[in-house]
PDB file of C-alpha atoms in Angstrom:
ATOM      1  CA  UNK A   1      75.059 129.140  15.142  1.00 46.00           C
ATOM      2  CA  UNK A   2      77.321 126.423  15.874  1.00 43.00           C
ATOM      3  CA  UNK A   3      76.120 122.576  15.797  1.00 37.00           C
ATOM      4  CA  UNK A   4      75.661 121.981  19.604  1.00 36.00           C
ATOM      5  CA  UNK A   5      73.826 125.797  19.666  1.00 44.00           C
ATOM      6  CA  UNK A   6      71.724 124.253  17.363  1.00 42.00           C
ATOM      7  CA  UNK A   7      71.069 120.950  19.239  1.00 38.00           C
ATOM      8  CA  UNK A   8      70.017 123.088  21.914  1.00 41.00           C
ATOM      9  CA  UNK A   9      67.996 125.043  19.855  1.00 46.00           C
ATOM     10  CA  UNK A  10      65.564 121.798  18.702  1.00 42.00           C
ATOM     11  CA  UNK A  11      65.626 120.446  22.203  1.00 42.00           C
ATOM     12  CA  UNK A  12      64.083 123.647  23.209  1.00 45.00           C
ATOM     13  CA  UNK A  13      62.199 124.221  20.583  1.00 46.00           C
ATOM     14  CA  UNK A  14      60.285 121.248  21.104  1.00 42.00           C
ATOM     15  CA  UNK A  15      60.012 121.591  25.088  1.00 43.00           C
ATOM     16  CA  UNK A  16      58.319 124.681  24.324  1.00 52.00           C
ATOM     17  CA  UNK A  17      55.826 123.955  21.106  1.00 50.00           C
ATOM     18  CA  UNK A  18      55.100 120.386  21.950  1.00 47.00           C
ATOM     19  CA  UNK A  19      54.852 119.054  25.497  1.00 45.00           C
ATOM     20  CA  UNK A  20      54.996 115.241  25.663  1.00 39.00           C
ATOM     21  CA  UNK A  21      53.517 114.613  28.696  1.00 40.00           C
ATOM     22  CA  UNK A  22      50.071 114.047  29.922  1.00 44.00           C
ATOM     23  CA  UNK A  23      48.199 117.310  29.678  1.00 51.00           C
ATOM     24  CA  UNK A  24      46.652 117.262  33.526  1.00 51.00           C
ATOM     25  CA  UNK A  25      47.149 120.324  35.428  1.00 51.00           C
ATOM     26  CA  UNK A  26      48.906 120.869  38.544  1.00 46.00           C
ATOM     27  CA  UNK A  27      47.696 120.591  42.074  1.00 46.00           C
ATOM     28  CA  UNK A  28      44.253 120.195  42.797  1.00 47.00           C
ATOM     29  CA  UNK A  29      43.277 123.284  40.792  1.00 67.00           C
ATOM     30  CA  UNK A  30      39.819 122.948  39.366  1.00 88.00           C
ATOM     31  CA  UNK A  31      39.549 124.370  35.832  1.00 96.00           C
ATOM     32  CA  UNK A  32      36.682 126.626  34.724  1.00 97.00           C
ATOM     33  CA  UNK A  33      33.575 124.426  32.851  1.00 98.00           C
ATOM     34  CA  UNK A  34      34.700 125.352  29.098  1.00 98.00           C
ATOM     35  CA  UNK A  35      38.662 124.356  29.708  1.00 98.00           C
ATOM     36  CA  UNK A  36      38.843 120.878  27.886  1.00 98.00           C
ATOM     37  CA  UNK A  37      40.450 118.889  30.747  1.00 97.00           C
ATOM     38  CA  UNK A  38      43.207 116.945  28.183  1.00 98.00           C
ATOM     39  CA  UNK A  39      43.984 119.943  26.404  1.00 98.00           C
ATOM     40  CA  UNK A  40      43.504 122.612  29.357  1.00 98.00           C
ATOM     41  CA  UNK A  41      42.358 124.730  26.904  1.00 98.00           C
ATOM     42  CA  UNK A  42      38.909 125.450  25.440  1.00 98.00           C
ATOM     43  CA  UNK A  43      39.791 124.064  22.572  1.00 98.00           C
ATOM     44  CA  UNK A  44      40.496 120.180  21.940  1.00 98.00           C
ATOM     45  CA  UNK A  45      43.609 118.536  21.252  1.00 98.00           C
ATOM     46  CA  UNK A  46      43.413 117.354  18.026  1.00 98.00           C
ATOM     47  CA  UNK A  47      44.716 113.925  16.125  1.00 98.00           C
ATOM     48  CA  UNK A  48      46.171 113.690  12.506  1.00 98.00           C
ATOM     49  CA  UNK A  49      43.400 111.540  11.754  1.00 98.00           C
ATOM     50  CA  UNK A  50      40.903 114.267  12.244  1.00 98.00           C
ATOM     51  CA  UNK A  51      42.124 116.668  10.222  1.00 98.00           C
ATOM     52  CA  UNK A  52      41.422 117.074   6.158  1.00 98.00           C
ATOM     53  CA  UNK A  53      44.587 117.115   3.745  1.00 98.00           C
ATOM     54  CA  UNK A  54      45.678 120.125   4.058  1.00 98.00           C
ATOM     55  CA  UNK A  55      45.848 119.827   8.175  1.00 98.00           C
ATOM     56  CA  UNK A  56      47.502 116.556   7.573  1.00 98.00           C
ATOM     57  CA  UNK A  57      50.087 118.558   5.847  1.00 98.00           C
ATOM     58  CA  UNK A  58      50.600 121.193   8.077  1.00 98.00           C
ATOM     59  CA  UNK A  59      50.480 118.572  11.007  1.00 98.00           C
ATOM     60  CA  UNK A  60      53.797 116.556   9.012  1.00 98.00           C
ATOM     61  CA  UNK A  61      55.069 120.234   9.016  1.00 98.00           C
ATOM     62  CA  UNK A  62      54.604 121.413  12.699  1.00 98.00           C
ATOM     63  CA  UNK A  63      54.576 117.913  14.585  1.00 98.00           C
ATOM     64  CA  UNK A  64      56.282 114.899  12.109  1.00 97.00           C
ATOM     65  CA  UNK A  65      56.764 112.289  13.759  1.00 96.00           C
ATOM     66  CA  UNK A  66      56.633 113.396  16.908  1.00 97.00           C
ATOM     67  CA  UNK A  67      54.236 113.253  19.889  1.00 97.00           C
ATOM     68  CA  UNK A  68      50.860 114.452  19.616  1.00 98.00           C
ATOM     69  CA  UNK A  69      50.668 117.944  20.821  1.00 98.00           C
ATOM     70  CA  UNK A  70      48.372 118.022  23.830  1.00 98.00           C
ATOM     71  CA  UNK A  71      48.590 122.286  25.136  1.00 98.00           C
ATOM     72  CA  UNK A  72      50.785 125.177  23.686  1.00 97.00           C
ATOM     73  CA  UNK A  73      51.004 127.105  20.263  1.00 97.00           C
ATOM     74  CA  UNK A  74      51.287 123.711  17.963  1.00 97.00           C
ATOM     75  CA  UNK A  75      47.956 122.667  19.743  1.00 98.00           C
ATOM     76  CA  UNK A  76      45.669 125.432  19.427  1.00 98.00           C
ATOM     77  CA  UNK A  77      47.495 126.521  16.418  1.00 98.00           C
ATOM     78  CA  UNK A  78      46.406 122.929  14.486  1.00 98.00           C
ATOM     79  CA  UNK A  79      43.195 124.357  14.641  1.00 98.00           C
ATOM     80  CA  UNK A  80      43.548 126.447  11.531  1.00 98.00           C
ATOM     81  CA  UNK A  81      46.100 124.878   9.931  1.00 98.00           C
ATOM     82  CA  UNK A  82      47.510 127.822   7.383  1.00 98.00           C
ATOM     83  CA  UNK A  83      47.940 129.672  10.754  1.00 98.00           C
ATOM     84  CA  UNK A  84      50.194 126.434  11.779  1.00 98.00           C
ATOM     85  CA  UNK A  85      52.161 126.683   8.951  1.00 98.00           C
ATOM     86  CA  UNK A  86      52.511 130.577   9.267  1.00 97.00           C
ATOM     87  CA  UNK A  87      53.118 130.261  13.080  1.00 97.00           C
ATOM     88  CA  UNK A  88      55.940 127.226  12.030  1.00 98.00           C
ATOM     89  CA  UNK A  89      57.846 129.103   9.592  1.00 98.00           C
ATOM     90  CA  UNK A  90      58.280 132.502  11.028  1.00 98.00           C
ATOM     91  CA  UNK A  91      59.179 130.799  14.452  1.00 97.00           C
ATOM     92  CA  UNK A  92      61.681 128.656  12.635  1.00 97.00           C
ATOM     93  CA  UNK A  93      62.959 131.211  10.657  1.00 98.00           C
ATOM     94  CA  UNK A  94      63.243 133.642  14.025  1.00 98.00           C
ATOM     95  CA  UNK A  95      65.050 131.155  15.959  1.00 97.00           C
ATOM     96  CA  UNK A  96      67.360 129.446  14.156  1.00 97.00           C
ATOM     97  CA  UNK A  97      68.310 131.990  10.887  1.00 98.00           C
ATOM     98  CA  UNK A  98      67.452 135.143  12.393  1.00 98.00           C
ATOM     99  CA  UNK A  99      69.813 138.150  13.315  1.00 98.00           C
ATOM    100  CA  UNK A 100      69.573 137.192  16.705  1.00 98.00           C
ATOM    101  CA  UNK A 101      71.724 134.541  19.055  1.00 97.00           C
ATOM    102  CA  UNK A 102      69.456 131.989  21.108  1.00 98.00           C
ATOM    103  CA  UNK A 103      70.491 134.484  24.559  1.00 98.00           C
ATOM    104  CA  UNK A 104      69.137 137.484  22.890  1.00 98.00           C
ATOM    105  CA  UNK A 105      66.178 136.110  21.332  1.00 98.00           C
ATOM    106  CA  UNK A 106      65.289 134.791  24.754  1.00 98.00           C
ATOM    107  CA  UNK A 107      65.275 138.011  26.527  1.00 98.00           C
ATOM    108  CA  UNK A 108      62.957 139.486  23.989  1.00 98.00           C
ATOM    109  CA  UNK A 109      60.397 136.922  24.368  1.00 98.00           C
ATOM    110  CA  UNK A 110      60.765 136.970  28.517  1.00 98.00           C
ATOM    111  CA  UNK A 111      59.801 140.676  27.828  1.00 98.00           C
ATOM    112  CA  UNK A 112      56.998 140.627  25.325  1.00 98.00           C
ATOM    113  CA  UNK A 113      55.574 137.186  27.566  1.00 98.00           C
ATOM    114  CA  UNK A 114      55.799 139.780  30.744  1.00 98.00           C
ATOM    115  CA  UNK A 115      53.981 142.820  28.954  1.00 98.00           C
ATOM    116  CA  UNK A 116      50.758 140.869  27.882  1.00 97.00           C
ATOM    117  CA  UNK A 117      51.353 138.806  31.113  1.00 97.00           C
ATOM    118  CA  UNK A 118      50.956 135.797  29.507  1.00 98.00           C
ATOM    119  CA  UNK A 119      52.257 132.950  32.080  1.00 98.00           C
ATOM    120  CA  UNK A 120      52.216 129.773  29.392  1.00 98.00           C
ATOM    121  CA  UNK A 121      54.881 131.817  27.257  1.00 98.00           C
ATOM    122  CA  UNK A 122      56.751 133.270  30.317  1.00 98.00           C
ATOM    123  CA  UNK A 123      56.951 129.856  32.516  1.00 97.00           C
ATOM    124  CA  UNK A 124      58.490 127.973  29.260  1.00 96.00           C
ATOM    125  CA  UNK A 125      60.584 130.433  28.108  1.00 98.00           C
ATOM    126  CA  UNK A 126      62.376 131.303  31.678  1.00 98.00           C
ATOM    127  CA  UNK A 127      63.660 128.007  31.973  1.00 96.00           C
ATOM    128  CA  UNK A 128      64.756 128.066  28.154  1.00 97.00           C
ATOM    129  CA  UNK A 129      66.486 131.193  28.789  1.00 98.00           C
ATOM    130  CA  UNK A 130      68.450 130.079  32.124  1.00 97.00           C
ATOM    131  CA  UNK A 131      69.686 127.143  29.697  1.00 97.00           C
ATOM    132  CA  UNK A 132      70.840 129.712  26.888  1.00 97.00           C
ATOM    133  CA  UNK A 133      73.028 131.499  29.805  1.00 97.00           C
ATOM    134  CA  UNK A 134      70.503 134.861  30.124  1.00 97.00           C
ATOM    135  CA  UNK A 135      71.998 135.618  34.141  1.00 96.00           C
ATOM    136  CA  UNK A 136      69.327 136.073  36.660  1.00 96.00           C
ATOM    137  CA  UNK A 137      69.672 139.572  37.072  1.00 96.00           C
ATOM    138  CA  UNK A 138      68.035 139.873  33.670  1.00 97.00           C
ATOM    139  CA  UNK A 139      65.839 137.695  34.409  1.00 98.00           C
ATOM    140  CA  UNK A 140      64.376 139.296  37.560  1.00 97.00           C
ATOM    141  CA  UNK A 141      64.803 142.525  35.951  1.00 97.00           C
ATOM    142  CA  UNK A 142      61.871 141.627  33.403  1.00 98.00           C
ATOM    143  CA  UNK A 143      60.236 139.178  35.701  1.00 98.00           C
ATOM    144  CA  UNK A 144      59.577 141.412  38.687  1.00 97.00           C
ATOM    145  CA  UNK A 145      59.864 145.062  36.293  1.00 97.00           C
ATOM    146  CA  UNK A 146      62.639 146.949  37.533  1.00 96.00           C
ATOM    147  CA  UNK A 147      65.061 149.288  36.473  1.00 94.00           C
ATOM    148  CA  UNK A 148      67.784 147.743  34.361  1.00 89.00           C
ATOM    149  CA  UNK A 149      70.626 150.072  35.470  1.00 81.00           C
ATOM    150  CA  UNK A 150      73.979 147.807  35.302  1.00 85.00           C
ATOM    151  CA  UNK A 151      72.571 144.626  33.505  1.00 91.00           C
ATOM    152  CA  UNK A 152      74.191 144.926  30.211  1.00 84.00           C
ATOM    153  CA  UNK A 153      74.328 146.875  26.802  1.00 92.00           C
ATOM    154  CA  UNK A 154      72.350 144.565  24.515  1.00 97.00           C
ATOM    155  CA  UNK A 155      69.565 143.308  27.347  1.00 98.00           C
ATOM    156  CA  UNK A 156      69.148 146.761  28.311  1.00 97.00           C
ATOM    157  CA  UNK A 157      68.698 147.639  24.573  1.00 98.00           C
ATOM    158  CA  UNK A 158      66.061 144.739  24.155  1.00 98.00           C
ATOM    159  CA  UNK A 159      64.408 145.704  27.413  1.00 98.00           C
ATOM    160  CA  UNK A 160      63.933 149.342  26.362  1.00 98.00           C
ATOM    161  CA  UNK A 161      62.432 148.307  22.726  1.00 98.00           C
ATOM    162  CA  UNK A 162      60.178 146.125  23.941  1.00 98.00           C
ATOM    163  CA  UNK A 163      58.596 148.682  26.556  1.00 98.00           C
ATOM    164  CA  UNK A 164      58.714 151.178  24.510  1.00 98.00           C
ATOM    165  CA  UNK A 165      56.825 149.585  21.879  1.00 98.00           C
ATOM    166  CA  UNK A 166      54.358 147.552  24.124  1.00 98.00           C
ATOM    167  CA  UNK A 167      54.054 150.909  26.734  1.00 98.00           C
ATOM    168  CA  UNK A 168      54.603 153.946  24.718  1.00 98.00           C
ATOM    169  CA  UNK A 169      53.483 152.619  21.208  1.00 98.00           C
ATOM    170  CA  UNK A 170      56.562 154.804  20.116  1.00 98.00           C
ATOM    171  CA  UNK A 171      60.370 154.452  19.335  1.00 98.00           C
ATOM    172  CA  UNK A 172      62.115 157.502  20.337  1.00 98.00           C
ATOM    173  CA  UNK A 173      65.112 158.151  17.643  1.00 98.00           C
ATOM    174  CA  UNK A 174      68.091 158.286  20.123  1.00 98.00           C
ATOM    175  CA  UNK A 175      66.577 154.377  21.371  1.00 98.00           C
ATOM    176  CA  UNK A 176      66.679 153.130  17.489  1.00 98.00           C
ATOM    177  CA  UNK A 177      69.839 154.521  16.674  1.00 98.00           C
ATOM    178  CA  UNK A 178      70.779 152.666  19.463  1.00 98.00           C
ATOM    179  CA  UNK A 179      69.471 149.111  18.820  1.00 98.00           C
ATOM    180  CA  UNK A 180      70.572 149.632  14.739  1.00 98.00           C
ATOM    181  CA  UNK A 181      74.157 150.641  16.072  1.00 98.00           C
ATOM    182  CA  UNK A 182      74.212 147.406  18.379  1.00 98.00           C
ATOM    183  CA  UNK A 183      71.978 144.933  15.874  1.00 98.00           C
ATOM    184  CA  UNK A 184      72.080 146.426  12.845  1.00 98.00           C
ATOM    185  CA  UNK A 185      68.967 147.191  10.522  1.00 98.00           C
ATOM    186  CA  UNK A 186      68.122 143.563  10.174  1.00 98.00           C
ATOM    187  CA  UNK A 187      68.499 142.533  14.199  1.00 98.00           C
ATOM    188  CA  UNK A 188      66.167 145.609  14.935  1.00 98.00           C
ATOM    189  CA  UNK A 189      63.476 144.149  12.218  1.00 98.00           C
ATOM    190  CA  UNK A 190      64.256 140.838  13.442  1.00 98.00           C
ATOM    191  CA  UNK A 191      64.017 141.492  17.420  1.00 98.00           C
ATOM    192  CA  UNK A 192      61.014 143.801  17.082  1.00 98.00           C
ATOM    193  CA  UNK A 193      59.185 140.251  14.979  1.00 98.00           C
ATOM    194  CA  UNK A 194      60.276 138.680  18.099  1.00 98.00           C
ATOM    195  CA  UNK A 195      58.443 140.403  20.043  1.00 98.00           C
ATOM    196  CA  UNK A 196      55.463 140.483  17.629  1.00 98.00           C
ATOM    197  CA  UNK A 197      55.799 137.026  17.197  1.00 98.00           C
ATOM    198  CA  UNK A 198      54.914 136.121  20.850  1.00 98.00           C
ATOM    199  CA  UNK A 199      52.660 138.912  21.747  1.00 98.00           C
ATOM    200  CA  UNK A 200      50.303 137.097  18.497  1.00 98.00           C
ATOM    201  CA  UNK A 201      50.880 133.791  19.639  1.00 97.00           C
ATOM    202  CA  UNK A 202      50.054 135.344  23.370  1.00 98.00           C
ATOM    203  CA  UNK A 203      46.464 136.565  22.318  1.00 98.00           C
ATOM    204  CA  UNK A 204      45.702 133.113  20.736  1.00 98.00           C
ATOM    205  CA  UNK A 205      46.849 131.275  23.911  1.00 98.00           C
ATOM    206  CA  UNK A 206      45.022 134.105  25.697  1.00 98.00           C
ATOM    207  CA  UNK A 207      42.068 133.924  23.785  1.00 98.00           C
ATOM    208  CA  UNK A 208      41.574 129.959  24.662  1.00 98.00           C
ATOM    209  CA  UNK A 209      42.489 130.428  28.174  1.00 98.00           C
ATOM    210  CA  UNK A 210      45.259 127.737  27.888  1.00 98.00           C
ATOM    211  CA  UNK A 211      46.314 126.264  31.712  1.00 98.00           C
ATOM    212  CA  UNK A 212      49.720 125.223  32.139  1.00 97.00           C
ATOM    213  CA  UNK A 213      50.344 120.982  31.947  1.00 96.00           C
ATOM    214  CA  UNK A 214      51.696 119.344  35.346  1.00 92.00           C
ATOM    215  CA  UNK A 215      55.778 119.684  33.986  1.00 91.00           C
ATOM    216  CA  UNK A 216      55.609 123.489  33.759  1.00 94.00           C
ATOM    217  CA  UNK A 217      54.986 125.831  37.128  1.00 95.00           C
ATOM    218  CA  UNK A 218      54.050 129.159  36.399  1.00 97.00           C
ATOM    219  CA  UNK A 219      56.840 131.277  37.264  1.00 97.00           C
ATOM    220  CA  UNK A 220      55.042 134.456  36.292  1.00 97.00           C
ATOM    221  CA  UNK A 221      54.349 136.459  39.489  1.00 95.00           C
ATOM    222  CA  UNK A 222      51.253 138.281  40.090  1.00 93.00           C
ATOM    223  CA  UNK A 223      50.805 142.062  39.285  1.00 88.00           C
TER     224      UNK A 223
END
């Protein structure tokens, strides 16, 4: 990955993990009685100074000295602070030493953000993915599920692994052969982590019914 790639990369990163600005939701939307208002999640945002040692640690890990993290993954994530760690490391490792080029690992997390229809994940990660180049024909192609005759080799590949996996629960061998032949056997274990990655972050957001903050529409369209 080249230096300014990398740049990016961080810039994203942190859009994405640790929002800086005031948590309060868009519109006049009224959120349901257990959604912490500052947080917009039912579970608090936390401070450094409320945490034991080991969350103090993981906090220097996931946040330094950066901004409090008000909604998203490092938020709820804080809660259990091994998870933090776990969460840090893998994403880390996924996004910036993985198999996979920023572009491609953006596609695969548009997809697995679409199949568990999970609109925090989606609405970040569609305007990370116009930045990394992904055209919008691949874009609309996951957002609004159509076929994805004429897109491309690889996003067709990444399309077709992530449905299969998420719809079928089954890779059929002509579709691996093709993903090892165009990622080798590390990009297929790689992309197919991706995808893991954000469907288990997904359920946790999911599971604390986390609202979007005022900077980030949803861009997920209804089913």
């Amino acid at each position: 990955m080249t230096r300014i790639a990398r740049v990016l990369c961080l810039g994203l990163a942190a859009m994405i993990w640790l929002p800086t600005t005031h948590a309060q939701s868009d519109g006049d939307r009224a959120l349901p009685a257990d959604v912490n208002p500052e947080s917009l999640s039912r579970l608090p945002a936390l401070t450094r100074d409320e945490l034991d040692a080991e969350g103090r640690a993981a906090w220097d890990l996931v946040v330094g000295d950066g901004p409090r993290p008000l909604t998203g993954p490092a938020a709820v994530s804080m809660h259990s602070p091994k998870v933090a760690e776990v969460f840090h490391h893998l994403n880390q490792y996924l996004r910036f030493s993985g198999a996979l080029d920023a572009r491609d690992y953006e596609v695969a997390v548009l997809q697995a953000a679409w199949e568990f229809e999970q609109a925090y994940e989606w609405s970040a990660h569609e305007r990370a993915a116009r930045q990394f180049g992904v055209p919008d024909a691949v874009i609309d192609t996951i957002k609004y599920d159509r076929p994805h005759a004429g897109i491309g080799g690889k996003d067709e590949l990444i399309i077709d692994l992530a449905r299969a996996l998420l719809r079928d629960h089954e890779v059929s061998p002509e579709l691996y052969a093709d993903v090892v032949a165009e990622f080798g056997q590390r990009g297929m274990v790689d992309l197919v982590t991706i995808i893991g990655d954000y469907i288990m972050v997904g359920l946790v957001m999911t599971a604390v019914d986390q609202h979007l903050p005022a900077n980030m529409p949803d861009t997920l369209p209804p089913r």
